[in-house]
XYZ file of C-alpha atoms in Angstrom:
253
model
C -0.005 0.075 -0.044
C 1.691 3.159 -1.251
C 1.493 6.215 0.830
C 0.308 9.729 -0.020
C 2.308 12.580 0.760
C 0.417 16.173 1.405
C 2.062 18.976 2.371
C 4.227 17.797 5.329
C 2.225 14.972 6.381
C 2.712 11.207 4.811
C -0.567 9.381 5.218
C -0.398 5.503 5.071
C 2.785 4.732 7.574
C 3.062 4.824 11.095
C 0.088 5.660 13.636
C -3.206 6.445 12.148
C -3.649 10.215 11.459
C -6.528 11.538 13.608
C -9.453 13.249 12.337
C -11.447 15.699 14.366
C -14.845 16.540 13.152
C -16.829 20.086 13.666
C -20.335 19.653 13.988
C -22.037 23.182 14.963
C -24.918 24.480 13.696
C -24.033 28.135 13.508
C -21.477 30.051 12.392
C -20.593 30.783 15.849
C -20.980 27.234 17.058
C -18.460 26.354 14.547
C -15.982 28.568 15.062
C -16.016 28.348 19.095
C -15.694 24.663 18.526
C -12.756 25.128 15.961
C -11.124 27.044 18.536
C -11.438 24.355 21.089
C -10.237 21.702 18.432
C -7.170 23.604 17.424
C -6.065 22.992 21.110
C -6.166 19.267 20.474
C -3.601 19.421 17.804
C -5.129 16.790 15.388
C -3.815 15.893 12.073
C -6.816 16.764 10.067
C -10.211 18.891 10.546
C -13.252 17.741 8.979
C -16.252 20.287 8.897
C -19.289 18.564 8.253
C -21.331 20.970 6.501
C -24.349 19.557 6.533
C -24.663 20.135 10.254
C -24.502 23.968 9.288
C -27.940 25.834 9.511
C -26.516 28.076 6.505
C -25.403 24.872 4.208
C -27.777 26.179 1.285
C -26.070 29.796 1.783
C -23.021 29.477 -0.756
C -21.445 32.884 0.503
C -22.032 31.753 4.313
C -20.457 28.622 3.489
C -17.384 30.175 2.150
C -16.967 33.053 4.572
C -16.724 30.125 7.468
C -14.406 28.190 5.555
C -11.933 31.478 5.178
C -12.334 31.666 8.873
C -11.713 28.023 9.575
C -8.424 28.152 7.388
C -7.305 31.118 9.607
C -7.688 28.966 12.469
C -6.442 25.918 11.031
C -3.394 27.169 9.323
C -1.390 24.293 9.353
C -3.953 21.270 9.874
C -4.986 19.766 6.744
C -9.168 20.616 6.188
C -11.738 18.132 4.802
C -15.055 19.434 3.365
C -17.825 17.327 3.447
C -21.266 17.102 3.066
C -22.948 14.090 4.191
C -25.641 13.187 2.377
C -28.914 11.951 4.632
C -29.346 8.668 3.329
C -25.780 7.998 4.405
C -26.232 9.245 8.245
C -26.324 12.927 7.177
C -28.327 16.115 8.871
C -29.878 17.379 5.684
C -31.365 16.435 2.137
C -30.306 18.475 -0.516
C -30.694 18.115 -4.593
C -27.757 16.278 -6.781
C -27.478 19.793 -8.230
C -26.568 21.568 -5.424
C -24.593 18.992 -3.761
C -22.319 19.202 -6.598
C -22.703 22.907 -6.615
C -21.556 23.204 -2.958
C -18.528 20.863 -3.294
C -17.114 22.966 -6.227
C -17.695 26.107 -4.602
C -15.669 24.542 -1.388
C -12.651 23.445 -3.555
C -12.698 26.689 -5.466
C -12.021 28.641 -2.331
C -8.718 27.396 -2.534
C -9.210 26.902 1.542
C -9.481 23.259 1.708
C -7.111 20.291 0.928
C -9.519 17.394 0.928
C -13.235 16.633 -0.206
C -15.614 13.932 0.503
C -17.632 12.591 -2.576
C -19.802 9.521 -1.735
C -19.531 6.387 -3.803
C -23.307 5.874 -4.176
C -23.534 8.912 -5.997
C -24.721 9.400 -10.035
C -21.303 8.669 -12.237
C -21.582 12.355 -13.643
C -22.053 13.946 -9.663
C -18.876 11.820 -9.174
C -16.949 13.081 -12.150
C -17.823 16.774 -12.048
C -16.802 17.202 -8.609
C -13.527 14.996 -8.625
C -12.163 16.607 -11.759
C -12.430 19.944 -10.505
C -10.776 18.905 -7.455
C -7.816 17.291 -9.288
C -7.427 20.565 -11.142
C -7.353 22.933 -7.877
C -5.098 20.254 -5.977
C -7.549 19.131 -3.665
C -7.246 15.604 -2.436
C -10.160 12.862 -2.844
C -11.755 10.833 0.315
C -14.480 8.697 -1.710
C -16.733 7.380 0.958
C -19.378 5.115 1.661
C -21.367 4.597 5.022
C -23.794 1.758 6.426
C -25.399 2.706 9.596
C -27.560 -0.682 10.066
C -25.352 -3.218 9.113
C -21.919 -4.656 7.879
C -21.710 -6.148 4.814
C -19.644 -9.354 4.014
C -15.933 -9.211 3.581
C -15.925 -9.679 -0.220
C -18.375 -6.484 -0.334
C -16.028 -4.191 1.607
C -13.674 -4.771 -0.460
C -15.430 -4.494 -3.559
C -16.455 -1.220 -2.575
C -13.227 0.186 -1.432
C -11.658 -1.131 -5.027
C -14.470 0.365 -6.893
C -13.611 4.142 -5.167
C -9.665 2.973 -6.031
C -10.686 2.298 -9.538
C -12.601 5.779 -9.889
C -9.657 7.667 -8.885
C -10.299 8.521 -4.989
C -6.786 9.583 -3.395
C -8.180 7.800 -0.101
C -11.138 5.238 -0.272
C -13.396 5.322 3.041
C -15.721 2.757 4.373
C -17.724 3.205 7.768
C -20.315 0.157 8.850
C -22.395 -0.713 11.823
C -21.521 -3.788 13.470
C -24.436 -5.711 15.187
C -21.791 -8.793 16.608
C -18.070 -8.742 17.411
C -18.124 -11.222 14.509
C -19.043 -8.241 12.399
C -15.840 -6.350 13.715
C -13.666 -9.043 12.725
C -15.110 -8.853 9.397
C -14.355 -5.527 8.927
C -10.805 -5.773 9.971
C -10.018 -8.909 7.994
C -11.570 -6.985 4.741
C -9.110 -4.200 5.931
C -5.752 -6.363 6.295
C -7.063 -8.038 2.558
C -7.413 -4.645 1.269
C -4.209 -3.691 2.162
C -2.023 -6.639 1.400
C -3.656 -7.539 -1.680
C -5.162 -4.611 -3.190
C -4.742 -1.298 -1.953
C -2.318 0.889 -4.204
C -3.029 3.789 -1.628
C -4.052 4.590 2.090
C -7.510 3.436 3.034
C -10.043 4.562 5.596
C -11.942 1.709 7.304
C -14.249 2.035 10.450
C -16.508 0.068 12.521
C -18.792 1.859 14.212
C -20.419 2.192 17.877
C -18.906 0.567 20.770
C -18.629 -2.600 19.652
C -16.138 -1.275 16.678
C -14.235 0.903 18.916
C -11.308 -1.395 18.060
C -11.171 -0.491 14.681
C -10.609 2.850 15.726
C -7.483 2.272 17.584
C -5.642 -0.781 15.671
C -5.621 1.042 11.960
C -1.867 0.662 12.141
C -1.881 -3.038 12.607
C -4.856 -3.647 9.992
C -4.262 -1.025 7.557
C -6.437 1.926 8.211
C -4.395 5.425 7.358
C -6.978 7.603 9.530
C -8.971 7.281 12.402
C -11.660 9.764 13.856
C -12.020 11.283 17.338
C -14.356 13.470 19.062
C -13.689 17.031 19.947
C -16.588 19.001 21.466
C -19.084 16.599 20.000
C -19.037 13.263 17.726
C -20.375 13.123 14.197
C -20.438 9.217 14.430
C -20.904 6.412 17.025
C -18.179 5.440 18.819
C -15.746 8.545 18.594
C -13.840 8.529 21.627
C -11.719 11.918 22.771
C -9.041 13.012 21.005
C -6.508 12.459 24.219
C -7.747 9.257 25.030
C -7.558 8.085 21.010
C -3.496 9.602 20.910
C -2.692 7.715 24.275
C -4.086 4.333 22.723
C -2.524 5.143 19.132
C 0.960 5.456 21.217
C 0.613 2.377 22.723
C -0.015 0.415 19.891
C 2.790 2.158 17.616
C 5.145 1.787 20.545
C 4.854 -1.984 20.627
C 4.158 -2.610 17.342
């Protein structure tokens, strides 16, 4: 599995890098949250813009992005509109999904953008081409908040993202048993050792899947998500606790 160099960060080697989401509803909440998260020194900050109550105002979104970049001058910044069907907070049209993501890319303020795998082909292509032309990396994602697909299906989705040109394929699934967590970890390791030619992100959500957030260095997930002020998905733990466990794993591997 090859690494990816973005700014001064090498993604895909050593400890999983830590992403912290911002999930405030108003610009004031978001910026207050950002100041608190900045003190935690994450590797990447994800703005979950679907939580923002003015997400349908492009200018307001661009204004917040500019202020976030001023706060996070060194950290990588990921822009994510999570669709309602994959656990997000708002329903928007395909046309606005494209318009919003293109606007974020063209601000020059972000490093990564999230594109969901289960979009129309033309939606993926439009956003991906603009991202590439503007030096923005793509995390292509899929989320299942009800179940864990079987191993072959998890690998198939990750490989599809890779074939579509994602810089980092990502899948997050919900376990209904410990065996489901083992399935996700097994799929991750197989993807890493047999198919991946770039970093990947895999997550088993909830308390049952917590080990997947901690053992990425062993199984092959290049990023993990930690909670700042609030969580964006079930099972996230505080950044401080997360970093402590990642350090322990790294020391003894």
